[in-house]
Coordinates of N, CA, C and O in Angstrom, one line a residue:
M157 N 0.9 -0.9 0.0 CA -0.3 -0.1 -0.1 C 1.1 1.4 0.0 O 1.8 1.4 0.6
S158 N 0.6 2.3 -0.9 CA 1.4 3.6 -0.9 C 1.0 4.5 0.2 O 0.2 4.1 0.9
R159 N 2.0 5.3 0.5 CA 1.9 6.3 1.7 C 0.7 7.2 1.7 O 0.1 7.5 2.6
K160 N 0.3 7.5 0.2 CA -0.9 8.5 -0.1 C -2.2 8.0 0.8 O -2.9 8.6 1.3
P161 N -2.6 6.8 0.4 CA -3.8 6.3 0.8 C -3.8 6.1 2.4 O -5.1 6.0 3.1
V162 N -2.7 5.5 2.9 CA -2.5 5.6 4.5 C -2.9 7.0 4.9 O -3.4 7.0 6.0
L163 N -2.1 7.9 4.6 CA -2.3 9.2 5.0 C -3.7 9.6 4.8 O -4.2 10.6 6.2
V164 N -4.5 9.4 3.8 CA -5.8 9.9 3.8 C -6.7 9.1 4.6 O -7.7 9.9 5.2
I165 N -6.2 7.7 5.0 CA -7.1 7.3 5.8 C -7.1 7.7 7.4 O -7.8 8.1 8.1
A166 N -5.8 8.1 7.7 CA -5.4 8.6 8.7 C -6.3 10.2 9.1 O -6.6 10.4 10.2
V167 N -6.1 10.8 8.0 CA -7.1 12.2 8.4 C -8.4 11.8 8.2 O -9.1 12.6 9.1
V168 N -9.0 10.9 7.7 CA -10.5 10.9 7.6 C -10.6 10.3 9.3 O -11.7 10.6 9.8
V169 N -10.0 9.3 9.9 CA -9.8 8.7 11.2 C -10.0 9.9 12.1 O -10.9 10.3 13.2
L170 N -9.0 10.8 12.1 CA -8.9 12.0 12.9 C -10.1 12.9 13.0 O -10.6 13.3 14.0
L171 N -10.7 13.1 11.7 CA -11.6 14.1 11.5 C -12.9 13.5 11.9 O -13.6 13.9 12.6
G172 N -13.1 12.3 11.8 CA -14.4 11.6 12.2 C -14.4 11.6 13.8 O -15.3 11.7 14.5
L173 N -13.1 11.4 14.6 CA -13.0 11.6 15.9 C -13.4 13.0 16.6 O -14.0 13.0 17.5
G174 N -13.1 14.1 15.6 CA -13.0 15.2 16.0 C -14.9 15.6 16.1 O -15.2 16.5 16.8
R175 N -15.5 14.9 15.3 CA -16.7 15.0 15.1 C -17.7 14.3 16.0 O -19.0 14.5 16.3
T176 N -16.8 13.2 16.6 CA -18.0 12.3 17.8 C -18.3 13.2 19.1 O -17.5 13.9 19.5
P177 N -19.4 13.0 19.3 CA -19.6 13.8 20.6 C -19.1 13.1 21.7 O -18.9 12.0 21.7
L178 N -19.0 14.1 22.8 CA -18.1 13.3 23.9 C -18.9 12.1 24.8 O -18.1 11.5 25.1
S179 N -20.1 12.2 24.3 CA -20.9 11.4 25.2 C -20.5 10.0 24.5 O -20.7 8.9 25.2
A180 N -20.1 10.0 23.3 CA -20.0 8.4 22.9 C -18.5 8.2 23.0 O -18.0 6.8 23.0
N181 N -17.6 8.8 23.8 CA -16.2 8.3 24.2 C -16.3 8.2 25.7 O -15.4 7.7 26.3
Q182 N -17.5 7.8 26.2 CA -17.4 7.7 27.5 C -17.1 6.2 27.6 O -17.3 5.1 26.6
M183 N -16.6 5.8 29.0 CA -16.3 4.3 29.4 C -17.7 3.4 29.4 O -18.4 4.2 29.7
P184 N -17.7 2.3 28.8 CA -18.8 1.4 29.2 C -19.4 1.5 30.7 O -18.5 1.3 31.5
G185 N -20.7 1.7 30.7 CA -21.2 1.8 32.2 C -21.6 3.2 32.7 O -22.0 3.3 33.7
M186 N -20.8 4.1 32.0 CA -20.8 5.5 32.6 C -21.9 6.3 32.0 O -22.0 6.2 30.6
Q187 N -22.7 7.2 32.7 CA -23.7 7.8 32.1 C -23.6 9.3 32.3 O -23.0 9.5 33.6
M188 N -23.9 10.1 31.5 CA -24.2 11.7 32.0 C -25.2 11.6 32.7 O -26.0 11.2 32.8
P189 N -25.0 12.7 33.7 CA -25.7 13.1 34.7 C -27.1 13.7 34.2 O -27.3 14.8 33.4
S190 N -28.3 13.2 34.5 CA -29.5 13.8 34.0 C -29.9 14.8 34.9 O -29.6 15.1 36.1
A191 N -30.9 15.6 34.3 CA -31.5 16.6 35.1 C -32.3 16.2 36.5 O -32.9 15.2 36.2
S192 N -31.5 16.5 37.6 CA -32.4 15.9 38.7 C -33.8 16.5 39.3 O -33.8 17.6 38.9
V193 N -34.3 15.6 39.8 CA -35.7 15.9 40.3 C -35.5 16.6 41.6 O -34.9 15.5 42.6
P194 N -36.1 17.6 42.0 CA -36.0 17.9 43.5 C -36.7 16.8 44.4 O -37.6 16.2 44.6
S195 N -35.8 16.3 45.3 CA -36.1 15.6 46.1 C -37.2 16.3 47.5 O -37.5 17.4 47.5
Q196 N -37.9 15.3 48.2 CA -38.7 15.8 49.1 C -38.0 16.8 50.2 O -38.6 17.4 50.4
D197 N -36.7 16.3 50.7 CA -36.2 17.1 51.4 C -35.7 18.6 50.8 O -36.0 19.6 51.7
Q198 N -35.5 18.7 49.7 CA -35.3 19.9 48.9 C -36.5 20.7 49.0 O -36.6 22.1 49.2
K199 N -37.7 20.0 48.4 CA -39.0 20.9 48.7 C -39.4 21.3 49.9 O -39.8 22.5 50.2
D200 N -39.2 20.5 51.1 CA -39.7 20.8 52.3 C -38.5 22.0 52.7 O -39.1 22.8 53.5
Q201 N -37.2 21.8 52.5 CA -36.4 23.1 52.6 C -37.0 24.5 51.9 O -36.8 25.4 52.5
K202 N -37.4 24.2 50.5 CA -37.9 25.4 49.7 C -38.9 26.3 50.6 O -39.4 27.2 50.8
S203 N -39.8 25.3 51.0 CA -41.0 25.5 52.1 C -40.4 26.3 53.2 O -41.4 27.2 53.5
R204 N -39.6 25.6 53.9 CA -39.1 26.5 55.1 C -38.5 27.8 54.5 O -38.6 28.5 55.6
D205 N -37.9 28.0 53.6 CA -37.2 29.1 53.0 C -38.3 30.4 52.9 O -38.3 31.6 53.1
V206 N -39.6 30.1 52.2 CA -40.7 30.7 51.8 C -41.3 31.2 53.3 O -41.6 32.4 53.4
E207 N -41.3 30.1 54.0 CA -41.9 30.7 55.4 C -41.0 31.4 56.1 O -41.5 32.8 56.7
W208 N -39.7 31.2 56.1 CA -38.8 32.1 56.8 C -38.7 33.8 56.3 O -38.9 34.5 57.0
A209 N -38.8 33.3 54.8 CA -38.8 34.9 54.1 C -40.2 35.9 54.7 O -40.0 37.2 55.0
M210 N -41.2 35.1 54.8 CA -42.7 35.8 54.9 C -42.6 36.2 56.5 O -42.6 37.6 56.9
V211 N -42.0 35.4 57.4 CA -41.9 35.8 58.6 C -41.2 37.0 59.1 O -41.6 37.7 59.5
N212 N -40.0 36.9 58.4 CA -39.1 37.6 58.6 C -39.4 39.4 57.5 O -38.9 40.3 58.5
H213 N -40.3 39.1 56.7 CA -40.7 40.6 56.2 C -41.8 40.8 57.2 O -41.6 42.2 57.4
Q214 N -42.7 40.2 57.7 CA -43.4 40.8 58.9 C -42.9 41.3 60.0 O -43.5 42.5 60.2
K215 N -41.7 41.2 60.5 CA -40.9 41.6 61.7 C -40.5 42.8 60.9 O -40.3 43.8 62.0
E216 N -39.8 43.0 59.8 CA -39.4 44.0 59.3 C -40.2 45.1 59.2 O -40.2 46.1 59.3
M217 N -41.6 44.7 58.7 CA -42.6 45.5 58.5 C -43.2 46.2 59.8 O -43.4 47.5 60.1
R218 N -43.1 45.6 60.6 CA -43.4 45.9 62.3 C -42.3 46.8 62.8 O -42.5 47.8 63.3
T219 N -41.3 46.4 62.8 CA -39.9 47.4 63.2 C -40.1 48.9 62.2 O -40.0 49.7 63.0
L220 N -39.8 48.7 61.2 CA -40.2 50.0 60.2 C -41.3 50.8 60.7 O -41.3 52.1 60.9
V221 N -42.6 50.2 60.8 CA -43.9 51.0 61.5 C -43.5 51.8 62.4 O -44.1 52.8 63.0
A222 N -43.1 51.1 63.5 CA -42.5 51.5 64.7 C -41.8 52.7 64.7 O -41.6 53.7 65.3
K223 N -40.6 52.2 63.9 CA -39.5 53.6 63.6 C -40.4 54.6 63.1 O -39.9 55.9 63.5
L224 N -41.0 54.6 62.4 CA -41.8 55.7 61.6 C -42.9 56.3 62.6 O -42.9 57.5 62.9
D225 N -43.3 55.7 63.6 CA -44.2 56.0 64.6 C -43.2 56.9 65.5 O -43.7 58.2 66.0
E226 N -42.1 56.6 65.9 CA -41.1 57.3 66.7 C -40.6 58.6 65.9 O -40.6 59.3 66.9
S227 N -40.3 58.8 64.8 CA -39.9 59.6 64.0 C -40.9 60.8 64.0 O -40.8 61.9 63.9
F228 N -42.3 60.2 63.8 CA -43.2 61.2 63.8 C -43.7 61.8 65.1 O -44.0 63.0 65.1
Q229 N -43.6 61.3 66.3 CA -43.6 61.6 67.5 C -42.5 62.6 67.9 O -42.6 63.7 68.5
A230 N -41.3 62.7 67.2 CA -40.1 63.4 67.2 C -40.5 64.9 66.6 O -40.3 65.9 67.2
I231 N -41.1 64.4 65.4 CA -41.5 65.9 64.8 C -42.5 66.6 65.7 O -42.8 67.7 65.7
T232 N -43.5 65.7 66.1 CA -44.8 66.4 67.0 C -44.1 67.3 68.3 O -44.5 68.2 68.6
D233 N -42.8 66.6 68.9 CA -42.5 67.4 70.1 C -41.6 68.4 69.8 O -41.3 69.3 70.3
A234 N -41.0 68.4 68.3 CA -39.9 69.3 67.9 C -41.0 70.8 67.5 O -40.4 71.8 67.0
R235 N -42.3 70.3 67.0 CA -43.1 71.6 66.7 C -43.0 73.1 67.5 O -43.3 72.9 69.0
D236 N -42.8 74.2 67.2 CA -42.9 75.4 67.8 C -44.3 75.8 68.1 O -45.4 75.0 67.7
A237 N -44.3 76.8 68.9 CA -46.1 77.5 69.1 C -46.9 77.4 67.8 O -48.1 77.7 68.1
K238 N -46.5 77.9 66.5 CA -46.8 77.9 65.4 C -47.0 76.6 64.5 O -47.9 76.8 63.8
G239 N -46.4 75.8 65.0 CA -46.6 74.3 64.5 C -45.3 74.2 63.3 O -45.4 72.8 62.8
Y240 N -44.3 74.9 63.3 CA -43.4 74.6 62.5 C -42.0 73.9 63.1 O -42.1 74.0 64.5
V241 N -41.7 73.2 62.4 CA -40.4 72.2 63.0 C -39.1 72.9 62.3 O -38.9 73.1 61.0
R242 N -38.5 73.3 63.0 CA -37.2 74.1 63.0 C -36.0 73.1 62.7 O -34.8 73.3 61.7
D243 N -35.9 72.0 63.3 CA -35.1 70.9 63.3 C -35.2 69.9 62.2 O -36.0 69.1 62.0
K244 N -34.1 70.4 61.1 CA -34.2 69.8 60.2 C -33.6 68.2 60.1 O -34.2 67.2 59.0
A245 N -33.0 67.8 60.7 CA -32.4 66.6 61.0 C -33.6 65.8 61.5 O -33.7 64.3 61.2
V246 N -34.8 66.0 62.3 CA -35.7 65.4 62.7 C -36.7 64.8 61.5 O -37.1 63.7 61.4
L247 N -36.9 66.1 60.5 CA -37.5 65.8 59.2 C -36.9 64.7 58.4 O -37.5 64.0 57.7
K248 N -35.3 64.7 58.2 CA -34.9 64.1 57.5 C -34.6 62.5 58.1 O -34.9 61.6 57.2
T249 N -34.7 62.3 59.3 CA -35.2 61.0 60.0 C -36.3 60.5 59.4 O -36.3 59.2 59.0
H250 N -37.3 61.3 59.4 CA -38.5 60.7 59.2 C -38.6 60.4 57.7 O -39.4 59.3 57.4
Q251 N -38.0 61.1 56.9 CA -38.3 61.0 55.5 C -37.4 59.5 55.3 O -38.0 58.9 54.4
A252 N -36.3 59.3 55.9 CA -35.4 58.0 55.8 C -36.6 56.7 56.0 O -36.3 55.8 55.4
N253 N -37.4 57.0 57.0 CA -38.0 55.9 57.6 C -39.2 55.7 56.7 O -39.5 54.4 56.5
I254 N -39.7 56.8 55.9 CA -40.7 56.5 55.1 C -40.1 56.1 53.7 O -40.7 54.9 53.3
K255 N -39.0 56.1 53.4 CA -38.7 55.4 52.4 C -38.1 53.9 52.7 O -38.2 52.8 51.6
A256 N -37.7 53.4 53.8 CA -37.2 52.3 54.0 C -38.6 51.4 54.2 O -38.7 50.2 53.4
L257 N -39.6 51.8 54.7 CA -40.8 51.2 54.7 C -41.4 51.1 53.2 O -41.8 50.1 52.9
R258 N -41.1 52.2 52.1 CA -41.8 51.9 50.9 C -40.9 50.8 50.2 O -41.3 50.2 49.6
D259 N -39.5 51.0 50.4 CA -38.6 49.9 49.9 C -39.1 48.4 50.2 O -39.1 47.3 49.6
A260 N -39.4 48.2 51.4 CA -40.0 46.8 52.0 C -41.2 46.5 51.1 O -41.5 45.3 51.0
V261 N -42.2 47.3 51.2 CA -43.4 46.9 50.3 C -43.3 46.8 49.2 O -44.1 45.6 48.7
R262 N -42.3 47.3 48.2 CA -42.0 47.0 47.1 C -41.5 45.6 47.1 O -41.6 44.8 46.0
D263 N -40.4 45.3 47.9 CA -39.8 44.0 48.3 C -40.9 42.4 48.4 O -40.7 41.8 47.9
H264 N -41.8 43.1 49.0 CA -42.8 42.2 49.5 C -43.6 41.4 48.1 O -43.9 40.3 47.9
R265 N -43.2 41.9 47.1 CA -44.3 41.6 45.5 C -43.1 40.1 45.4 O -43.5 39.0 45.1
L266 N -41.7 40.3 45.9 CA -40.8 39.2 45.4 C -41.1 37.9 46.4 O -41.1 36.7 45.9
F267 N -41.7 38.1 47.6 CA -42.0 37.1 48.4 C -43.4 36.5 47.9 O -43.4 35.3 48.1
L268 N -44.3 37.1 47.7 CA -45.5 36.7 47.0 C -45.4 35.9 45.7 O -45.8 34.9 45.7
I269 N -44.0 36.1 45.0 CA -43.8 35.2 43.7 C -43.3 33.9 44.2 O -43.8 32.9 43.8
D270 N -42.4 34.2 45.4 CA -41.9 32.9 45.9 C -43.2 32.0 46.4 O -43.2 30.6 46.4
Y271 N -43.9 32.4 47.2 CA -45.4 32.0 47.7 C -46.1 31.2 46.7 O -46.2 29.9 47.0
E272 N -46.2 32.1 45.5 CA -47.5 31.3 44.6 C -46.5 30.3 43.9 O -47.2 29.3 43.3
H273 N -45.0 30.3 43.6 CA -44.4 29.1 43.3 C -44.5 28.2 44.0 O -44.7 26.8 43.6
Q274 N -44.2 28.1 45.3 CA -44.4 27.0 46.1 C -45.4 26.5 46.6 O -45.6 25.1 46.7
C275 N -46.4 27.2 46.9 CA -47.7 26.8 47.4 C -48.9 26.6 46.4 O -49.8 26.1 46.4
G276 N -48.9 27.6 45.4 CA -50.0 27.6 44.3 C -51.0 28.5 44.7 O -51.3 28.5 46.5
V277 N -51.8 29.1 43.9 CA -52.6 29.9 44.4 C -54.1 30.1 43.6 O -53.8 29.8 42.3
S278 N -55.3 30.1 43.9 CA -56.2 30.3 43.0 C -56.3 31.6 42.5 O -55.9 32.5 42.7
N279 N -57.2 31.7 41.6 CA -57.4 33.1 40.5 C -57.9 34.0 41.7 O -57.5 35.5 41.5
K280 N -58.9 33.6 42.6 CA -59.5 34.5 43.8 C -58.1 34.8 44.7 O -58.1 36.1 45.0
E281 N -57.4 33.9 44.9 CA -56.3 34.6 45.9 C -55.4 35.6 45.5 O -55.1 36.5 46.0
Q282 N -55.2 35.3 44.1 CA -54.4 36.2 43.4 C -55.2 37.3 43.2 O -54.1 38.5 43.3
D283 N -55.9 37.4 43.0 CA -56.8 38.9 42.9 C -56.9 39.4 44.3 O -56.5 40.7 44.5
A284 N -57.2 38.8 45.2 CA -57.1 39.3 46.9 C -55.7 39.7 47.1 O -55.4 41.0 47.8
M285 N -54.3 38.9 46.7 CA -53.4 39.6 47.1 C -53.0 40.6 46.4 O -52.3 41.7 46.7
A286 N -53.6 41.1 45.1 CA -53.2 42.1 44.3 C -53.9 43.2 44.9 O -53.2 44.3 45.0
E287 N -55.2 42.9 44.9 CA -55.9 43.8 45.7 C -55.1 44.5 47.2 O -55.1 45.6 47.1
H288 N -54.5 43.5 47.8 CA -54.2 44.0 49.1 C -52.7 45.0 48.9 O -52.5 45.9 49.4
Q289 N -52.0 44.3 47.9 CA -50.6 45.2 47.3 C -51.0 46.4 46.9 O -50.4 47.5 47.5
Q290 N -52.2 46.6 46.1 CA -52.7 48.0 45.8 C -52.8 48.9 46.8 O -52.6 50.2 46.8
K291 N -53.5 48.4 47.8 CA -53.9 49.0 48.7 C -52.6 49.5 50.0 O -52.7 51.0 50.1
M292 N -51.8 48.8 50.1 CA -50.6 49.1 50.6 C -49.7 50.2 49.8 O -49.4 51.4 50.6
K293 N -49.7 50.2 48.5 CA -49.1 51.2 47.8 C -49.7 52.4 47.8 O -49.2 53.5 47.7
G294 N -51.2 52.2 47.7 CA -52.0 53.7 48.0 C -51.9 54.3 49.0 O -51.6 55.3 49.2
V295 N -51.8 53.6 50.3 CA -51.5 54.2 51.6 C -50.3 54.6 51.7 O -50.0 55.9 52.3
L296 N -49.1 54.2 51.2 CA -47.9 54.7 51.1 C -48.0 56.0 50.5 O -47.0 56.9 50.9
Y297 N -48.4 56.0 49.3 CA -48.4 57.1 48.6 C -49.0 58.2 49.3 O -48.5 59.5 49.2
D298 N -50.2 58.1 50.0 CA -50.7 59.1 50.7 C -49.9 59.7 52.0 O -49.6 60.8 52.0
V299 N -49.1 58.7 52.5 CA -48.2 59.1 53.4 C -47.0 59.9 53.0 O -46.4 61.0 53.5
V300 N -46.5 59.4 51.7 CA -45.2 60.4 51.1 C -45.8 61.8 50.7 O -44.8 62.5 51.1
E301 N -47.0 61.6 50.0 CA -47.4 63.2 49.6 C -47.8 64.1 50.7 O -47.6 64.9 50.7
S302 N -48.6 63.3 51.6 CA -48.6 64.2 52.7 C -47.3 64.9 53.4 O -47.4 66.0 54.0
F303 N -46.3 63.9 53.5 CA -45.0 64.5 54.4 C -44.5 65.4 53.4 O -44.1 66.5 53.8
D304 N -44.5 65.3 52.0 CA -44.0 66.1 51.1 C -44.5 67.4 51.4 O -44.0 68.6 51.2
T305 N -46.1 67.5 51.3 CA -46.7 68.7 51.5 C -46.4 69.4 52.9 O -46.3 70.7 53.0
F306 N -46.3 68.7 53.9 CA -45.9 68.9 55.1 C -44.5 69.7 55.4 O -44.3 71.1 55.6
E307 N -43.6 69.2 54.5 CA -42.2 69.7 54.5 C -42.1 71.0 53.7 O -41.4 72.0 54.1
Q308 N -42.9 71.0 52.3 CA -43.2 72.6 51.9 C -43.7 73.6 52.7 O -43.3 74.6 52.5
T309 N -44.8 73.3 53.3 CA -45.2 74.2 54.2 C -44.6 74.5 55.3 O -44.5 75.7 55.7
N310 N -43.9 73.8 55.9 CA -42.8 73.9 57.0 C -41.5 75.0 56.4 O -41.5 75.8 57.5
D311 N -41.4 74.7 55.2 CA -40.1 75.7 54.6 C -40.7 77.1 54.3 O -39.9 77.9 53.8
Q312 N -42.0 77.1 53.9 CA -42.6 78.2 53.4 C -42.0 79.9 54.0 O -41.9 80.6 53.2
P313 N -42.1 79.8 55.3 CA -41.8 80.9 55.9 C -40.2 81.6 55.6 O -39.9 82.6 55.6
N314 N -39.2 80.6 55.5 CA -38.0 80.8 55.0 C -37.8 80.8 53.7 O -36.9 81.4 52.8
N315 N -38.9 80.4 52.7 CA -38.8 80.6 51.3 C -39.9 81.1 50.7 O -41.3 80.2 50.3
P316 N -40.2 82.2 50.9 CA -41.8 83.0 50.6 C -42.1 82.6 49.1 O -43.5 82.7 48.8
G317 N -41.3 82.3 48.1 CA -41.8 81.7 46.9 C -42.4 80.7 46.9 O -43.2 80.3 45.6
I318 N -42.5 79.7 47.8 CA -43.2 78.3 47.7 C -44.9 78.5 47.9 O -45.1 79.4 48.9
E319 N -45.6 78.2 47.2 CA -46.9 78.4 47.2 C -47.4 77.2 47.7 O -47.1 75.6 47.7
V320 N -48.1 77.3 49.3 CA -48.5 76.2 49.9 C -50.1 75.9 49.6 O -50.9 76.9 49.3
T321 N -50.5 74.7 49.7 CA -52.2 74.4 49.5 C -52.9 74.5 50.9 O -54.0 74.5 50.8
M322 N -52.0 74.3 51.9 CA -52.6 74.4 53.5 C -52.0 74.9 54.4 O -50.8 75.0 54.1
S323 N -52.5 75.2 55.5 CA -51.6 75.6 56.6 C -50.8 74.4 57.2 O -50.9 73.6 57.1
I324 N -49.8 75.0 58.1 CA -49.0 74.0 58.6 C -49.6 73.1 59.5 O -49.5 71.9 59.7
G325 N -50.7 73.5 60.3 CA -51.5 72.8 61.2 C -52.5 71.5 60.3 O -52.3 70.9 60.7
L326 N -52.9 72.2 59.2 CA -53.7 71.2 58.3 C -52.8 70.2 57.9 O -53.2 69.0 57.5
A327 N -51.6 70.6 57.4 CA -50.5 69.8 56.6 C -50.3 68.5 57.7 O -50.0 67.5 57.4
F328 N -49.9 68.9 59.0 CA -49.5 68.4 60.3 C -50.5 67.1 60.2 O -50.4 65.9 60.4
V329 N -51.9 67.3 60.4 CA -52.9 66.6 60.7 C -53.1 65.6 59.3 O -53.6 64.3 59.6
T330 N -52.9 66.0 58.1 CA -53.2 65.2 57.1 C -52.2 64.1 57.1 O -52.5 62.8 56.7
H331 N -50.8 64.4 57.4 CA -49.9 63.4 57.5 C -50.3 62.5 58.5 O -49.9 61.2 58.3
R332 N -50.8 63.0 59.5 CA -51.2 62.1 61.0 C -51.8 61.2 60.4 O -51.6 59.9 60.7
E333 N -53.0 61.5 59.6 CA -54.2 60.6 59.4 C -53.8 59.7 58.3 O -54.1 58.4 58.5
A334 N -52.6 60.1 57.5 CA -52.1 59.0 56.5 C -51.5 57.9 57.2 O -51.2 56.6 57.1
L335 N -50.7 58.4 58.3 CA -49.9 57.3 59.1 C -50.6 56.4 59.8 O -50.5 55.0 60.1
R336 N -51.9 56.7 60.2 CA -52.7 56.0 60.9 C -53.3 55.0 59.9 O -53.6 53.8 60.2
E337 N -53.6 55.6 58.8 CA -54.0 54.5 57.8 C -53.1 53.6 57.6 O -53.3 52.3 57.1
L338 N -51.8 53.8 57.5 CA -50.9 53.0 57.1 C -50.8 52.0 58.2 O -50.8 50.6 58.0
V339 N -50.8 52.1 59.6 CA -50.9 51.4 60.7 C -52.0 50.4 60.5 O -51.8 48.8 60.8
D340 N -53.1 50.8 60.0 CA -54.6 50.1 59.8 C -54.1 49.1 58.6 O -54.5 47.6 58.8
A341 N -53.8 49.3 57.7 CA -53.2 48.9 56.6 C -52.1 47.6 57.0 O -52.2 46.5 56.5
N342 N -51.3 48.1 57.6 CA -50.3 46.9 57.7 C -50.7 45.9 58.9 O -50.3 44.7 58.8
G343 N -51.3 46.3 59.9 CA -52.3 45.4 60.5 C -53.5 44.3 59.6 O -53.1 43.2 60.0
Q344 N -54.0 44.7 58.7 CA -54.5 43.8 57.6 C -53.4 42.8 56.9 O -53.9 41.9 56.4
H345 N -52.4 43.7 56.5 CA -51.2 42.7 56.0 C -50.8 41.6 56.5 O -50.7 40.7 56.1
E346 N -50.7 41.8 58.0 CA -50.2 40.8 58.7 C -51.4 39.6 58.7 O -50.8 38.6 58.6
K347 N -52.3 40.0 58.9 CA -53.5 38.8 58.9 C -53.8 38.3 57.6 O -53.7 36.9 57.4
A348 N -53.5 39.0 56.5 CA -53.4 38.5 55.2 C -52.5 37.4 55.2 O -52.5 36.1 54.3
M349 N -51.2 37.8 55.4 CA -50.2 36.8 55.3 C -50.1 35.6 56.3 O -49.6 34.5 55.9
A350 N -50.5 36.0 57.4 CA -50.6 34.7 58.5 C -51.6 33.7 57.8 O -51.6 32.5 58.0
Q351 N -52.8 33.9 57.0 CA -53.8 33.2 56.3 C -53.1 32.7 55.0 O -53.4 31.4 55.0
M352 N -52.4 33.2 54.5 CA -51.5 32.8 53.2 C -50.5 31.4 53.6 O -50.5 30.5 53.2
M353 N -49.9 31.9 55.0 CA -48.9 30.8 55.6 C -49.7 29.4 55.8 O -49.0 28.5 55.9
K354 N -50.7 29.8 56.1 CA -51.5 28.6 57.0 C -51.9 27.5 55.6 O -52.0 26.4 55.9
K355 N -52.1 28.1 54.5 CA -52.7 27.2 53.4 C -51.3 26.6 52.8 O -51.4 25.6 52.0
C356 N -50.2 27.1 53.0 CA -48.7 26.3 52.2 C -48.5 25.0 53.2 O -48.0 25.4 54.2
P357 N -48.4 23.9 52.6 CA -47.9 22.9 53.2 C -46.6 22.8 53.7 O -45.8 23.3 53.1

């Protein structure tokens, strides 16, 4: 046999091996790992993780609402005879507490998604949760807006160019009422979460 046919055969063999899937080169008896199905232990752990996240979220909400109440009390105590607050640090603390609570409510949607994935929900439950979420957002919007109005009204004596829509006393009362609605909504929020968790196996 001449050297040329031998060379051609060698090249063909090498090219053939280059195109062979890696799985075809396995040793006899070896198998590629297949997509694993979650075990019962993994499912139980996922359920515990979801429950922990929800319980932790409830605690965080309680803590944030309590901090908001404290910072509002500080504003109440700092008001002068005319109802104005001169201590800007007190206002900044309250604003930071409002933002922290707003962020927590936004993150709550992630917990609901985990819950729906783990426990499953009916269309009725989904509608109820969506309605509850919208209520919390609406109440928080009122808290944010009423505090912005209070801040502008409070700053008006120092910046006469600011156009205020109400007196400082009314702005204070409006914000206080929005905070009360928030406390009520959070109470309903806790009850709804407790009912949800009972349904999750």
